[in-house]
DNA sequence: GTGTTCAGCTTTAGGCTCGC
DNA sequence: GCGAGCCTAAAGCTGAACAC
């Protein structure tokens, strides 16, 4: 900012047409400024001279100047200095955006290096989480494979048991079709006959033996033996 | 309170690269 | 070849921290 308290400052140059171009924090420059510092704060007449030449030719300052020029609003087709400023502005915008993303709901940091440190930390954290998710997904996929294999084994076992049952049913039908062939019930020993009625000697229970070679489930009610609805009433669990 | 130091930033200029 | 974009070094500004 131009120090107005310097009386020799304005005496050397006529800034009546340039004063609007001199950037001040609340002045015509509206571009983003990372810090709150004024963008032009010459304190000597030499500095002002350089700034004046800069303003006349829009960046074509006298070579050898190391002083800051003015920071007027510029467009992409203007001087290289203006383009460079626009580039810095874009960079600063992205830093602001990045800072806002890193800490939503809080005022973004103004320290660029701190923003980068936070960004690196967050990216690393997200990469770790992504790796954990991948590992978890792999183990779950493996578990799914195991369960599918177990399901297939159970299905095959069911088929095998079903075939075995049908085979036994067929044998039973064959035997029922030839009743005369079935031998009469043998004489049951008295002890077994008594046992069948729960009257074993000494009132002790003894196992009941059925007819040898004859499945006893044939005497079960037909509804209990019917397996035609097994696939509906008792679906496979796996 | 004042001077000094330092970190962080902007500004400028020069050079390089790339696309037209 | 030229313009635009990017990078870098140097200079300068600002605010905070610190010593006196």
mmCIF file of C-alpha atoms (C1' of nucleotides) in Angstrom:
data_model
loop_
_atom_site.group_PDB
_atom_site.id
_atom_site.type_symbol
_atom_site.label_atom_id
_atom_site.label_comp_id
_atom_site.label_asym_id
_atom_site.label_seq_id
_atom_site.Cartn_x
_atom_site.Cartn_y
_atom_site.Cartn_z
ATOM 1 C CA UNK A 1 0.000 0.000 0.000
ATOM 2 C CA UNK A 2 1.258 3.420 -0.783
ATOM 3 C CA UNK A 3 1.991 5.336 2.349
ATOM 4 C CA UNK A 4 0.019 8.572 2.036
ATOM 5 C CA UNK A 5 1.794 10.031 5.016
ATOM 6 C CA UNK A 6 4.925 10.526 2.985
ATOM 7 C CA UNK A 7 4.717 14.062 1.599
ATOM 8 C CA UNK A 8 7.443 13.519 -0.950
ATOM 9 C CA UNK A 9 5.645 10.549 -2.305
ATOM 10 C CA UNK A 10 2.981 12.276 -4.308
ATOM 11 C CA UNK A 11 5.128 15.242 -5.230
ATOM 12 C CA UNK A 12 7.156 13.335 -7.763
ATOM 13 C CA UNK A 13 4.404 11.734 -9.801
ATOM 14 C CA UNK A 14 0.932 12.377 -10.912
ATOM 15 C CA UNK A 15 -1.100 9.396 -9.847
ATOM 16 C CA UNK A 16 -4.435 10.927 -10.459
ATOM 17 C CA UNK A 17 -5.072 8.474 -13.234
ATOM 18 C CA UNK A 18 -3.378 5.533 -11.650
ATOM 19 C CA UNK A 19 -4.557 5.655 -8.099
ATOM 20 C CA UNK A 20 -7.424 3.354 -8.856
ATOM 21 C CA UNK A 21 -5.004 0.793 -10.150
ATOM 22 C CA UNK A 22 -2.864 0.771 -7.056
ATOM 23 C CA UNK A 23 -3.886 -2.298 -5.183
ATOM 24 C CA UNK A 24 -4.906 -2.006 -1.601
ATOM 25 C CA UNK A 25 -6.483 -4.673 0.563
ATOM 26 C CA UNK A 26 -9.915 -3.189 0.055
ATOM 27 C CA UNK A 27 -9.172 -1.629 -3.296
ATOM 28 C CA UNK A 28 -9.809 -2.632 -6.867
ATOM 29 C CA UNK A 29 -7.927 -5.854 -6.638
ATOM 30 C CA UNK A 30 -10.473 -8.509 -5.982
ATOM 31 C CA UNK A 31 -8.454 -11.598 -6.711
ATOM 32 C CA UNK A 32 -7.664 -14.153 -4.086
ATOM 33 C CA UNK A 33 -4.766 -13.335 -1.839
ATOM 34 C CA UNK A 34 -3.456 -16.115 0.307
ATOM 35 C CA UNK A 35 -2.220 -13.824 3.016
ATOM 36 C CA UNK A 36 -3.765 -10.611 4.130
ATOM 37 C CA UNK A 37 -0.747 -8.621 3.308
ATOM 38 C CA UNK A 38 -1.032 -5.752 0.875
ATOM 39 C CA UNK A 39 0.272 -6.742 -2.467
ATOM 40 C CA UNK A 40 2.194 -3.574 -2.975
ATOM 41 C CA UNK A 41 3.791 -1.623 -0.233
ATOM 42 C CA UNK A 42 6.558 0.542 -1.603
ATOM 43 C CA UNK A 43 8.127 2.799 0.952
ATOM 44 C CA UNK A 44 10.428 4.824 -1.215
ATOM 45 C CA UNK A 45 10.173 7.028 -4.247
ATOM 46 C CA UNK A 46 12.219 4.523 -6.196
ATOM 47 C CA UNK A 47 9.632 1.877 -5.652
ATOM 48 C CA UNK A 48 6.909 4.162 -6.825
ATOM 49 C CA UNK A 49 8.820 4.924 -9.967
ATOM 50 C CA UNK A 50 9.038 1.277 -10.815
ATOM 51 C CA UNK A 51 5.399 0.753 -10.108
ATOM 52 C CA UNK A 52 4.526 3.641 -12.340
ATOM 53 C CA UNK A 53 6.418 2.217 -15.270
ATOM 54 C CA UNK A 54 4.780 -1.093 -14.650
ATOM 55 C CA UNK A 55 1.391 0.443 -14.713
ATOM 56 C CA UNK A 56 1.978 2.244 -17.966
ATOM 57 C CA UNK A 57 3.007 -0.773 -19.951
ATOM 58 C CA UNK A 58 1.125 -3.430 -18.126
ATOM 59 C CA UNK A 59 4.008 -5.461 -16.895
ATOM 60 C CA UNK A 60 6.749 -4.186 -19.135
ATOM 61 C CA UNK A 61 8.686 -2.896 -16.199
ATOM 62 C CA UNK A 62 12.140 -1.597 -16.522
ATOM 63 C CA UNK A 63 14.484 -4.530 -16.434
ATOM 64 C CA UNK A 64 16.527 -4.969 -13.321
ATOM 65 C CA UNK A 65 13.672 -4.130 -11.023
ATOM 66 C CA UNK A 66 13.277 -6.437 -8.093
ATOM 67 C CA UNK A 67 10.419 -4.517 -6.577
ATOM 68 C CA UNK A 68 6.868 -5.638 -6.600
ATOM 69 C CA UNK A 69 4.673 -4.248 -9.181
ATOM 70 C CA UNK A 70 1.055 -3.551 -8.845
ATOM 71 C CA UNK A 71 -1.474 -6.295 -8.661
ATOM 72 C CA UNK A 72 -4.313 -5.122 -10.758
ATOM 73 C CA UNK A 73 -7.005 -7.392 -12.050
ATOM 74 C CA UNK A 74 -5.716 -9.000 -15.169
ATOM 75 C CA UNK A 75 -6.925 -11.357 -17.812
ATOM 76 C CA UNK A 76 -5.222 -14.344 -19.376
ATOM 77 C CA UNK A 77 -4.224 -12.409 -22.459
ATOM 78 C CA UNK A 78 -2.419 -9.694 -20.536
ATOM 79 C CA UNK A 79 1.168 -9.571 -19.413
ATOM 80 C CA UNK A 80 3.144 -12.505 -18.231
ATOM 81 C CA UNK A 81 3.127 -11.140 -14.699
ATOM 82 C CA UNK A 82 -0.655 -11.080 -14.776
ATOM 83 C CA UNK A 83 -0.811 -14.589 -16.123
ATOM 84 C CA UNK A 84 1.538 -15.717 -13.415
ATOM 85 C CA UNK A 85 -0.658 -14.078 -10.830
ATOM 86 C CA UNK A 86 -3.699 -15.809 -12.240
ATOM 87 C CA UNK A 87 -1.821 -19.054 -12.012
ATOM 88 C CA UNK A 88 -0.971 -18.409 -8.382
ATOM 89 C CA UNK A 89 -4.566 -17.503 -7.726
ATOM 90 C CA UNK A 90 -5.700 -20.786 -9.193
ATOM 91 C CA UNK A 91 -3.165 -22.604 -7.060
ATOM 92 C CA UNK A 92 -4.335 -20.796 -3.964
ATOM 93 C CA UNK A 93 -7.943 -21.580 -4.794
ATOM 94 C CA UNK A 94 -7.078 -25.233 -4.977
ATOM 95 C CA UNK A 95 -5.211 -25.038 -1.699
ATOM 96 C CA UNK A 96 -8.264 -23.435 -0.124
ATOM 97 C CA UNK A 97 -10.482 -26.113 -1.631
ATOM 98 C CA UNK A 98 -8.184 -28.852 -0.415
ATOM 99 C CA UNK A 99 -8.056 -27.371 3.048
ATOM 100 C CA UNK A 100 -11.846 -27.181 3.153
ATOM 101 C CA UNK A 101 -12.127 -30.816 2.111
ATOM 102 C CA UNK A 102 -9.644 -31.963 4.728
ATOM 103 C CA UNK A 103 -11.441 -30.273 7.577
ATOM 104 C CA UNK A 104 -15.059 -29.702 6.636
ATOM 105 C CA UNK A 105 -16.961 -27.441 8.934
ATOM 106 C CA UNK A 106 -13.828 -25.774 10.179
ATOM 107 C CA UNK A 107 -12.001 -22.769 8.820
ATOM 108 C CA UNK A 108 -9.432 -24.057 6.351
ATOM 109 C CA UNK A 109 -5.818 -23.769 7.244
ATOM 110 C CA UNK A 110 -3.828 -21.043 5.584
ATOM 111 C CA UNK A 111 -0.484 -22.752 5.785
ATOM 112 C CA UNK A 112 0.131 -24.486 2.487
ATOM 113 C CA UNK A 113 2.632 -26.936 3.897
ATOM 114 C CA UNK A 114 0.211 -27.834 6.687
ATOM 115 C CA UNK A 115 -2.491 -28.434 4.110
ATOM 116 C CA UNK A 116 -0.183 -30.727 2.176
ATOM 117 C CA UNK A 117 0.805 -32.605 5.327
ATOM 118 C CA UNK A 118 -2.852 -33.109 6.209
ATOM 119 C CA UNK A 119 -3.620 -34.187 2.661
ATOM 120 C CA UNK A 120 -0.844 -36.763 2.696
ATOM 121 C CA UNK A 121 -2.033 -38.066 6.053
ATOM 122 C CA UNK A 122 -5.608 -38.381 4.845
ATOM 123 C CA UNK A 123 -4.669 -40.079 1.590
ATOM 124 C CA UNK A 124 -2.533 -42.557 3.502
ATOM 125 C CA UNK A 125 -5.377 -43.236 5.913
ATOM 126 C CA UNK A 126 -7.837 -43.764 3.083
ATOM 127 C CA UNK A 127 -5.425 -46.109 1.345
ATOM 128 C CA UNK A 128 -5.123 -48.161 4.543
ATOM 129 C CA UNK A 129 -8.883 -48.335 4.882
ATOM 130 C CA UNK A 130 -9.242 -49.355 1.255
ATOM 131 C CA UNK A 131 -6.704 -52.146 1.768
ATOM 132 C CA UNK A 132 -8.586 -53.381 4.821
ATOM 133 C CA UNK A 133 -11.808 -53.371 2.837
ATOM 134 C CA UNK A 134 -10.147 -55.392 0.091
ATOM 135 C CA UNK A 135 -8.832 -57.930 2.597
ATOM 136 C CA UNK A 136 -12.243 -58.247 4.218
ATOM 137 C CA UNK A 137 -13.858 -58.689 0.827
ATOM 138 C CA UNK A 138 -11.390 -61.442 -0.079
ATOM 139 C CA UNK A 139 -12.052 -63.371 3.125
ATOM 140 C CA UNK A 140 -15.795 -63.044 2.630
ATOM 141 C CA UNK A 141 -15.504 -64.307 -0.934
ATOM 142 C CA UNK A 142 -13.508 -67.265 0.361
ATOM 143 C CA UNK A 143 -16.202 -67.986 2.932
ATOM 144 C CA UNK A 144 -18.836 -67.845 0.211
ATOM 145 C CA UNK A 145 -16.898 -70.447 -1.766
ATOM 146 C CA UNK A 146 -16.711 -72.734 1.257
ATOM 147 C CA UNK A 147 -20.420 -72.422 1.923
ATOM 148 C CA UNK A 148 -21.247 -73.158 -1.712
ATOM 149 C CA UNK A 149 -19.105 -76.292 -1.626
ATOM 150 C CA UNK A 150 -20.779 -77.401 1.583
ATOM 151 C CA UNK A 151 -24.165 -76.782 0.021
ATOM 152 C CA UNK A 152 -23.282 -78.947 -2.964
ATOM 153 C CA UNK A 153 -22.062 -81.734 -0.713
ATOM 154 C CA UNK A 154 -25.306 -81.661 1.235
ATOM 155 C CA UNK A 155 -27.302 -81.679 -1.974
ATOM 156 C CA UNK A 156 -25.401 -84.727 -3.238
ATOM 157 C CA UNK A 157 -25.903 -86.503 0.044
ATOM 158 C CA UNK A 158 -29.593 -85.788 -0.110
ATOM 159 C CA UNK A 159 -29.793 -87.250 -3.597
ATOM 160 C CA UNK A 160 -27.926 -90.317 -2.484
ATOM 161 C CA UNK A 161 -30.184 -90.840 0.507
ATOM 162 C CA UNK A 162 -33.237 -90.345 -1.636
ATOM 163 C CA UNK A 163 -32.069 -92.960 -4.120
ATOM 164 C CA UNK A 164 -31.342 -95.360 -1.314
ATOM 165 C CA UNK A 165 -34.788 -94.833 0.132
ATOM 166 C CA UNK A 166 -36.442 -95.438 -3.222
ATOM 167 C CA UNK A 167 -34.440 -98.617 -3.596
ATOM 168 C CA UNK A 168 -35.603 -99.855 -0.210
ATOM 169 C CA UNK A 169 -39.194 -98.974 -1.039
ATOM 170 C CA UNK A 170 -38.930 -100.959 -4.224
ATOM 171 C CA UNK A 171 -37.657 -103.959 -2.310
ATOM 172 C CA UNK A 172 -40.524 -103.644 0.106
ATOM 173 C CA UNK A 173 -43.080 -103.542 -2.684
ATOM 174 C CA UNK A 174 -41.526 -106.633 -4.181
ATOM 175 C CA UNK A 175 -41.834 -108.495 -0.912
ATOM 176 C CA UNK A 176 -45.433 -107.358 -0.332
ATOM 177 C CA UNK A 177 -46.402 -108.563 -3.802
ATOM 178 C CA UNK A 178 -45.496 -112.170 -2.723
ATOM 179 C CA UNK A 179 -47.149 -112.619 0.750
ATOM 180 C CA UNK A 180 -47.235 -116.435 0.595
ATOM 181 C CA UNK A 181 -43.526 -116.399 0.339
ATOM 182 C CA UNK A 182 -43.200 -114.662 3.646
ATOM 183 C CA UNK A 183 -42.720 -117.227 6.323
ATOM 184 C CA UNK A 184 -45.152 -117.263 9.199
ATOM 185 C CA UNK A 185 -44.191 -115.520 12.283
ATOM 186 C CA UNK A 186 -41.965 -117.790 14.201
ATOM 187 C CA UNK A 187 -42.852 -118.860 17.573
ATOM 188 C CA UNK A 188 -41.739 -116.235 19.875
ATOM 189 C CA UNK A 189 -40.002 -117.517 22.904
ATOM 190 C CA UNK A 190 -42.028 -117.082 26.004
ATOM 191 C CA UNK A 191 -39.518 -114.780 27.486
ATOM 192 C CA UNK A 192 -39.654 -112.526 24.388
ATOM 193 C CA UNK A 193 -43.419 -112.700 24.291
ATOM 194 C CA UNK A 194 -43.579 -111.616 27.848
ATOM 195 C CA UNK A 195 -41.060 -108.916 27.155
ATOM 196 C CA UNK A 196 -43.200 -107.613 24.330
ATOM 197 C CA UNK A 197 -45.897 -106.996 26.849
ATOM 198 C CA UNK A 198 -43.550 -105.497 29.356
ATOM 199 C CA UNK A 199 -43.765 -108.454 31.585
ATOM 200 C CA UNK A 200 -40.296 -109.706 31.621
ATOM 201 C CA UNK A 201 -39.327 -111.847 34.511
ATOM 202 C CA UNK A 202 -38.517 -109.664 37.369
ATOM 203 C CA UNK A 203 -40.471 -106.815 35.775
ATOM 204 C CA UNK A 204 -37.393 -105.761 33.855
ATOM 205 C CA UNK A 205 -37.763 -104.139 30.464
ATOM 206 C CA UNK A 206 -36.136 -105.986 27.628
ATOM 207 C CA UNK A 207 -35.678 -104.833 24.050
ATOM 208 C CA UNK A 208 -38.440 -105.657 21.607
ATOM 209 C CA UNK A 209 -37.347 -107.470 18.537
ATOM 210 C CA UNK A 210 -39.353 -107.256 15.374
ATOM 211 C CA UNK A 211 -39.556 -109.784 12.628
ATOM 212 C CA UNK A 212 -36.160 -110.363 11.123
ATOM 213 C CA UNK A 213 -35.874 -109.052 7.580
ATOM 214 C CA UNK A 214 -39.040 -106.989 7.812
ATOM 215 C CA UNK A 215 -38.726 -103.233 8.201
ATOM 216 C CA UNK A 216 -40.997 -102.133 10.900
ATOM 217 C CA UNK A 217 -41.668 -98.687 9.421
ATOM 218 C CA UNK A 218 -44.044 -100.392 7.015
ATOM 219 C CA UNK A 219 -46.542 -100.388 9.825
ATOM 220 C CA UNK A 220 -46.318 -96.627 10.176
ATOM 221 C CA UNK A 221 -49.257 -94.530 8.945
ATOM 222 C CA UNK A 222 -49.055 -93.799 5.220
ATOM 223 C CA UNK A 223 -48.909 -90.055 5.787
ATOM 224 C CA UNK A 224 -45.729 -90.473 7.809
ATOM 225 C CA UNK A 225 -44.108 -92.550 5.145
ATOM 226 C CA UNK A 226 -45.062 -90.433 2.167
ATOM 227 C CA UNK A 227 -41.962 -88.561 0.888
ATOM 228 C CA UNK A 228 -43.443 -87.083 -2.246
ATOM 229 C CA UNK A 229 -43.685 -83.655 -0.622
ATOM 230 C CA UNK A 230 -40.264 -83.664 0.988
ATOM 231 C CA UNK A 231 -38.862 -81.077 -1.388
ATOM 232 C CA UNK A 232 -41.622 -78.673 -0.309
ATOM 233 C CA UNK A 233 -42.000 -79.511 3.357
ATOM 234 C CA UNK A 234 -38.333 -80.137 4.032
ATOM 235 C CA UNK A 235 -36.228 -78.101 1.632
ATOM 236 C CA UNK A 236 -32.444 -78.464 1.789
ATOM 237 C CA UNK A 237 -30.879 -76.132 4.298
ATOM 238 C CA UNK A 238 -27.833 -75.367 2.196
ATOM 239 C "C1'" DG B 1 7.351 -0.833 23.963
ATOM 240 C "C1'" DT B 2 10.740 -1.680 20.538
ATOM 241 C "C1'" DG B 3 13.949 -4.016 17.661
ATOM 242 C "C1'" DT B 4 15.151 -8.514 15.698
ATOM 243 C "C1'" DT B 5 14.359 -12.917 13.704
ATOM 244 C "C1'" DC B 6 11.879 -16.143 11.197
ATOM 245 C "C1'" DA B 7 8.276 -18.495 8.621
ATOM 246 C "C1'" DG B 8 5.238 -18.051 5.000
ATOM 247 C "C1'" DC B 9 3.708 -15.721 1.370
ATOM 248 C "C1'" DT B 10 3.683 -12.683 -3.062
ATOM 249 C "C1'" DT B 11 5.908 -10.644 -6.944
ATOM 250 C "C1'" DT B 12 9.023 -10.516 -10.693
ATOM 251 C "C1'" DA B 13 11.999 -12.182 -14.216
ATOM 252 C "C1'" DG B 14 14.266 -15.659 -16.726
ATOM 253 C "C1'" DG B 15 14.301 -20.135 -18.652
ATOM 254 C "C1'" DC B 16 12.209 -24.365 -20.297
ATOM 255 C "C1'" DT B 17 8.619 -27.197 -22.550
ATOM 256 C "C1'" DC B 18 4.760 -28.013 -25.372
ATOM 257 C "C1'" DG B 19 1.126 -27.400 -28.648
ATOM 258 C "C1'" DC B 20 -0.475 -24.857 -32.645
ATOM 259 C "C1'" DG C 1 8.307 -19.209 -34.490
ATOM 260 C "C1'" DC C 2 5.235 -17.930 -31.010
ATOM 261 C "C1'" DG C 3 2.261 -17.881 -27.166
ATOM 262 C "C1'" DA C 4 0.929 -20.059 -22.960
ATOM 263 C "C1'" DG C 5 1.930 -22.613 -18.963
ATOM 264 C "C1'" DC C 6 5.105 -24.182 -15.513
ATOM 265 C "C1'" DC C 7 9.206 -23.899 -12.603
ATOM 266 C "C1'" DT C 8 12.660 -21.566 -9.985
ATOM 267 C "C1'" DA C 9 15.579 -18.051 -7.817
ATOM 268 C "C1'" DA C 10 15.727 -13.722 -5.786
ATOM 269 C "C1'" DA C 11 13.739 -9.864 -3.546
ATOM 270 C "C1'" DG C 12 10.443 -8.018 -0.636
ATOM 271 C "C1'" DC C 13 6.307 -7.843 2.622
ATOM 272 C "C1'" DT C 14 3.760 -9.241 6.791
ATOM 273 C "C1'" DG C 15 2.649 -11.121 11.154
ATOM 274 C "C1'" DA C 16 4.087 -13.761 15.067
ATOM 275 C "C1'" DA C 17 7.481 -14.928 18.417
ATOM 276 C "C1'" DC C 18 11.160 -13.552 21.114
ATOM 277 C "C1'" DA C 19 14.743 -10.893 23.637
ATOM 278 C "C1'" DC C 20 15.888 -6.722 25.786
#
